[in-house]
Coordinates of C-alpha atoms and ligand atoms in Angstrom, one line a residue:
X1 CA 13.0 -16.9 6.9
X2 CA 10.6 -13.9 7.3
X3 CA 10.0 -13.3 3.6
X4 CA 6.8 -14.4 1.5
X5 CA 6.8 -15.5 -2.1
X6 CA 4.3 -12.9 -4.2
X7 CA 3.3 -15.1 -6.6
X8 CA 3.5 -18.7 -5.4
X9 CA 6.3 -21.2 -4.1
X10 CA 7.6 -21.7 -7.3
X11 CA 8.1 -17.8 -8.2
X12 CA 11.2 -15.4 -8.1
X13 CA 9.4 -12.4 -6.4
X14 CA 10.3 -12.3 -2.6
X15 CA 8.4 -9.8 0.1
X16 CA 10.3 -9.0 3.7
X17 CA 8.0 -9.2 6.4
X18 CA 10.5 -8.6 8.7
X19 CA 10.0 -6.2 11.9
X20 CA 12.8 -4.6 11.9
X21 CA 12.5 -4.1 7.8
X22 CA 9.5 -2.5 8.2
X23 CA 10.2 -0.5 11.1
X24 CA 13.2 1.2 9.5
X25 CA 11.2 1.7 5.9
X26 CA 8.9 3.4 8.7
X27 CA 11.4 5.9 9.8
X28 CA 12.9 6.4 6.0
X29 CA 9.3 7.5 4.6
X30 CA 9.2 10.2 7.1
X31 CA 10.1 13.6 5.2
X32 CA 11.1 15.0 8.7
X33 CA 14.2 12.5 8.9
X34 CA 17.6 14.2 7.6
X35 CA 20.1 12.9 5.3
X36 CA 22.6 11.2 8.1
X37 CA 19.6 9.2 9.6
X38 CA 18.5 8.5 6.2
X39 CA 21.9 7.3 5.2
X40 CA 22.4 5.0 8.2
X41 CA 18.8 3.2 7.8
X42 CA 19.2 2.8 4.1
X43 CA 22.5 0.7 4.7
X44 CA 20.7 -1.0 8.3
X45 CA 18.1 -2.1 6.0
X46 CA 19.7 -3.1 3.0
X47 CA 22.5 -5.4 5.4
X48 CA 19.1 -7.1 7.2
X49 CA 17.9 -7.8 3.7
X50 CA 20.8 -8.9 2.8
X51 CA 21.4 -11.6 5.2
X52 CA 18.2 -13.0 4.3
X53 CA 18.7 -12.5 0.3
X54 CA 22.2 -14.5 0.7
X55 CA 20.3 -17.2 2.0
X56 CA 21.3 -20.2 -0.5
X57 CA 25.0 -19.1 -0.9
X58 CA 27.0 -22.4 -1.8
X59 CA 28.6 -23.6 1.5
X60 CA 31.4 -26.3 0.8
X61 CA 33.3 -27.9 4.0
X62 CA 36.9 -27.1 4.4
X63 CA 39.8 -27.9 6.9
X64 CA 40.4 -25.9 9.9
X65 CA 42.3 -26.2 13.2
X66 CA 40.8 -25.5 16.3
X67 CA 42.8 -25.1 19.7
X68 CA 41.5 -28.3 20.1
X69 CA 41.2 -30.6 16.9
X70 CA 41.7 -30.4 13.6
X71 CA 38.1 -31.0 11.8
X72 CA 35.9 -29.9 8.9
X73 CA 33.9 -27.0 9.0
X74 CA 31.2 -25.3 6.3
X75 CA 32.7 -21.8 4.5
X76 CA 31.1 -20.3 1.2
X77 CA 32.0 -21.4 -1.4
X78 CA 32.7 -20.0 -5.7
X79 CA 33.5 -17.2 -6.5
X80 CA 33.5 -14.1 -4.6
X81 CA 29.9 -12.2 -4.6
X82 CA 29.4 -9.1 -6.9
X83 CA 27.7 -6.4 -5.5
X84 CA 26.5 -3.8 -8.5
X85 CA 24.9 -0.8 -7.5
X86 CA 23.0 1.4 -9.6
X87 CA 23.9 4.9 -9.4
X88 CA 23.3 6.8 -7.6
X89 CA 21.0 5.8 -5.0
X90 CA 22.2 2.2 -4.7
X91 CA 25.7 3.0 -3.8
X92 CA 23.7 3.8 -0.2
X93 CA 23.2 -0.1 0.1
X94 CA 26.7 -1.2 -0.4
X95 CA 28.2 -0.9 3.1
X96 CA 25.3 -2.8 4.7
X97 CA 25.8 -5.9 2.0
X98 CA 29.6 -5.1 2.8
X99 CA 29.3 -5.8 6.3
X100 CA 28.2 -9.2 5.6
X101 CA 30.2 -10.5 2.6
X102 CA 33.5 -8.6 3.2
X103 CA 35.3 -9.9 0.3
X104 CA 32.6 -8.8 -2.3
X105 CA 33.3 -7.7 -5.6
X106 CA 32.0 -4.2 -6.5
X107 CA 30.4 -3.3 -9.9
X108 CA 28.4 -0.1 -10.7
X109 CA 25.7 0.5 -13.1
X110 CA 25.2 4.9 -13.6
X111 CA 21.8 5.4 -14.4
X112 CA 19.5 8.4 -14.4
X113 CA 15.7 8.9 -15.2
X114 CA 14.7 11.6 -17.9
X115 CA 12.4 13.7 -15.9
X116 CA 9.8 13.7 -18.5
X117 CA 9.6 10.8 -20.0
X118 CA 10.6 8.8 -16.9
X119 CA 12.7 6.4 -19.1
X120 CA 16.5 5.1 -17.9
X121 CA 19.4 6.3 -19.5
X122 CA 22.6 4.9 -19.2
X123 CA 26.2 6.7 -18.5
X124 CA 28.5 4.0 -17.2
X125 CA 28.7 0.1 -16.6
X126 CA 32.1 -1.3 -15.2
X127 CA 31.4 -5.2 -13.7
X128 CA 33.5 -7.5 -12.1
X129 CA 34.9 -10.0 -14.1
X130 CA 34.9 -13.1 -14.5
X131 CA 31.0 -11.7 -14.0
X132 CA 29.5 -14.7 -15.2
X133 CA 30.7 -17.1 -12.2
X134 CA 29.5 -15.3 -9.8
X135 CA 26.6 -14.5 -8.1
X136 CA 25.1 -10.7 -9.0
X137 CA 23.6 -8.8 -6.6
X138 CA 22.0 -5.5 -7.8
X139 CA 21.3 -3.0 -5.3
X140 CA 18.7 0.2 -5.7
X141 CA 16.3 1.1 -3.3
X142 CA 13.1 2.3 -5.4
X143 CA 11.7 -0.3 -7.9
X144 CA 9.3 2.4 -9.8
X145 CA 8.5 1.8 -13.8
X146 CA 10.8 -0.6 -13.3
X147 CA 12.8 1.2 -16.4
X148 CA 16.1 1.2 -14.7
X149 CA 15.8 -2.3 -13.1
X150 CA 15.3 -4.1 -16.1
X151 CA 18.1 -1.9 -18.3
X152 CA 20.5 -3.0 -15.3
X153 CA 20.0 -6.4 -15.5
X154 CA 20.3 -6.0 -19.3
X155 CA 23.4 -4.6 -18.8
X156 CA 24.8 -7.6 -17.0
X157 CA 23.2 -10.0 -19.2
X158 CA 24.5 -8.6 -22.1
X159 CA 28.4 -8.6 -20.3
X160 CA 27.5 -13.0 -19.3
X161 CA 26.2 -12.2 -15.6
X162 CA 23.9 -15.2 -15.4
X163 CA 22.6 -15.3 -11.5
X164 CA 21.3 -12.4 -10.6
X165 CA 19.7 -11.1 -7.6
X166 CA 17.9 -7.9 -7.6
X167 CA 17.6 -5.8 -4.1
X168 CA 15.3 -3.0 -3.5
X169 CA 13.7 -1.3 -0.7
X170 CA 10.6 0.1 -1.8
X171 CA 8.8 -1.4 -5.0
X172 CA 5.8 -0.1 -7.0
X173 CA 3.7 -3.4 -8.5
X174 CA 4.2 -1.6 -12.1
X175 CA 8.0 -2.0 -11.6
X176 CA 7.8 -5.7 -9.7
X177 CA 5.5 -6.8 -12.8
X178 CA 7.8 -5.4 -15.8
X179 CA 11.1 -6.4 -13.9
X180 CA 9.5 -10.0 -13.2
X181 CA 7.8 -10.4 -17.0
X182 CA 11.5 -9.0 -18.7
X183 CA 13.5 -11.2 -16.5
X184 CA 11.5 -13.9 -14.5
X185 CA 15.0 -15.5 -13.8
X186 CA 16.1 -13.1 -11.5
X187 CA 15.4 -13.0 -8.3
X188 CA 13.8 -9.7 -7.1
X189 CA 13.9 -9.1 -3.0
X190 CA 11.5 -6.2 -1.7
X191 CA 11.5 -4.3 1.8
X192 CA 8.0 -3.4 1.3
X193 CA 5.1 -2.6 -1.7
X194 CA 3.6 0.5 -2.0
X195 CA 0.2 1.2 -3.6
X196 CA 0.8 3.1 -6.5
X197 CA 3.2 5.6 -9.4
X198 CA 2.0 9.1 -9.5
X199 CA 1.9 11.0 -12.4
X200 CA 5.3 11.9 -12.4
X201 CA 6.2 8.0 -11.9
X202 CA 7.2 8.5 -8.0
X203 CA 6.0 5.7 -5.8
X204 CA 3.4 6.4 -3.5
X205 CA 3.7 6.9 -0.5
X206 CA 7.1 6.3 -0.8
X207 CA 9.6 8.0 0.3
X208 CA 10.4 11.1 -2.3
X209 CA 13.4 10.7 -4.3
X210 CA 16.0 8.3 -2.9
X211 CA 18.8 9.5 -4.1
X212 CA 18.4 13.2 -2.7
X213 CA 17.7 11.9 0.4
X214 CA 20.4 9.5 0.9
X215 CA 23.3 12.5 -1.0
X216 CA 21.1 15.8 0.3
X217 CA 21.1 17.2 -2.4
X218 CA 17.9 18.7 -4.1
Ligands
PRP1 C1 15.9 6.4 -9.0 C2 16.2 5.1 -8.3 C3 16.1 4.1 -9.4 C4 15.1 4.7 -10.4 C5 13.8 3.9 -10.2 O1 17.1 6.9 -9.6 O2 17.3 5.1 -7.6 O3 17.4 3.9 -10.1 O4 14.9 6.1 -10.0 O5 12.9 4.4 -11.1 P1 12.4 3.4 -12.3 O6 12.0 2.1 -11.7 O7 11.1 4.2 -12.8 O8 13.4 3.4 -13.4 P2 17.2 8.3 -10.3 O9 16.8 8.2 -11.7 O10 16.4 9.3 -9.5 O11 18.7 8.6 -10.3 P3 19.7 9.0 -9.0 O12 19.7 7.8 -8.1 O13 21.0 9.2 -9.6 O14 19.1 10.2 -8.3
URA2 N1 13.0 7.2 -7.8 C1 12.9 7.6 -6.6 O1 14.0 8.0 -6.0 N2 11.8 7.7 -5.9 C2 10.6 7.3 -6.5 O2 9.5 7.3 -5.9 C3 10.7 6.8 -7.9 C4 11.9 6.8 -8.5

C-alpha cells in the first residue's frame, strides 16, 4: 500500500504517498484551475484514496456459480459502509467513494466555520442507522484547526458510530494533532500535509477555500 504511518506502526494517522494523489492535489492547489476541473479531481482523488482507506474491509467467502463450477468465492462482508460527508465541501468526495462501494449508505454532517473565530458550528446531522454496525467513513477535504473534524466525529459518537474512518485531502499538523489527541481511535487518512494555518486559519499553501472551489461560489 503506498501510504506511511505518521507516528509509528502502531498509530492511526495514515499519509498517501501515492503518485497519482499527489499529482492531482498538484493540479487542485492551482488557483488557475476552474470549478469543473476542480470538481472532477476532488472526486478522482478522494475514489484513489478510497481504495486504499477500504483496505481491511471484512471479506467473508460465499457461494457462487460460475459457467463452469459451483465454488466459494471472497465478497465483503457486515453491514453496508456509511459514507458521511461534512457539508459542504465533502459532499465533492462522495461519488469517488461511490464508485467503489456502490451500495454505501449516505449520512451528512452540515457544518460551517465562524469566520472570526474559526470555530465549527453545527446545522444538521442525519446518519444511517443502525450507525453503530457499520463502518463510518467521514469525508472533507481540508483538515485545518481541526474544529469541524473533531465536532463530526462527536456527532457520530454521540448517535453509537463506533469505527470511524476519517478522509481528507489536505491536512494542517494543527488539525492532524487535535483530531488524533480528541479521538486517537479513529483513523485519519491524508492526501498530503501542508506546512502551516494562516492567520485567518487557512492551510498553507493549500488550496483556498474548498468549498468555493468545488460549488464556484465566492
Ligand atoms: C471547511 C472545510 C472543513 C473546515 C475545515 O468548511 O470543508 O469542513 O472548513 O476547517 P477546520 O478544520 O478549521 O474546522 P467551511 O467551514 O468553509 O464550510 P463549507 O464547506 O460549507 O464552505
Ligand atoms: N477550509 C478550507 O476550505 N480551506 C482551508 O484552507 C481551511 C479551511
Amino acid at each position: 500500500m503506498a501510504i506511511e504511518n505518521v507516528y509509528g506502526p502502531e498509530d492511526n494517522v495514515f499519509v498517501m504517498d501515492h503518485p497519482l494523489i499527489q499529482h492531482k492535489i498538484s493540479l487542485l492547489r492551482d488557483k488557475k484551475t476552474g470549478t469543473n476541473e476542480f470538481r472532477q479531481l476532488v472526486e478522482e482523488i478522494a475514489m484513489l484514496m478510497g481504495y486504499e482507506a477500504l483496505h481491511d474491509l471484512p471479506l467473508e467467502d460465499r457461494e457462487i456459480e460460475t459457467p463452469i463450477e459451483t465454488c466459494m468465492t471472497p465478497m465483503i462482508a457486515g453491514k453496508k459502509l456509511a459514507i458521511v460527508p461534512i457539508l459542504r465541501a465533502g459532499l465533492g468526495m462522495v461519488s469517488g467513494i461511490t464508485a467503489l462501494t456502490p451500495t454505501a449508505k449516505i449520512g451528512h454532517i452540515g457544518m460551517y466555520r465562524n469566520e472570526k473565530t474559526h470555530e465549527p458550528v453545527e446545522y444538521f446531522c442525519k446518519l444511517p442507522s443502525p450507525i453503530e454496525l457499520r463502518t463510518i467513513v467521514v469525508l472533507d477535504p481540508m483538515l485545518a484547526t481541526g474544529g469541524s473534524g473533531c465536532d463530526a466525529v462527536d456527532l457520530i459518537k454521540a448517535r453509537g458510530g463506533r469505527k470511524i474512518k476519517f478522509v481528507c485531502i489536505i491536512a494542517a499538523p494543527e488539525g492532524i494533532k487535535k483530531l488524533h489527541e480528541r479521538h486517537p481511535d479513529v483513523e485519519i487518512y491524508i492526501g498530503h500535509v501542508d506546512r502551516e494555518l494562516n492567520e485567518n486559519a487557512y492551510i498553507c499553501p493549500g488550496l483556498g477555500d474548498a468549498g468555493d472551489r468545488i460549488f464556484g461560489t465566492k
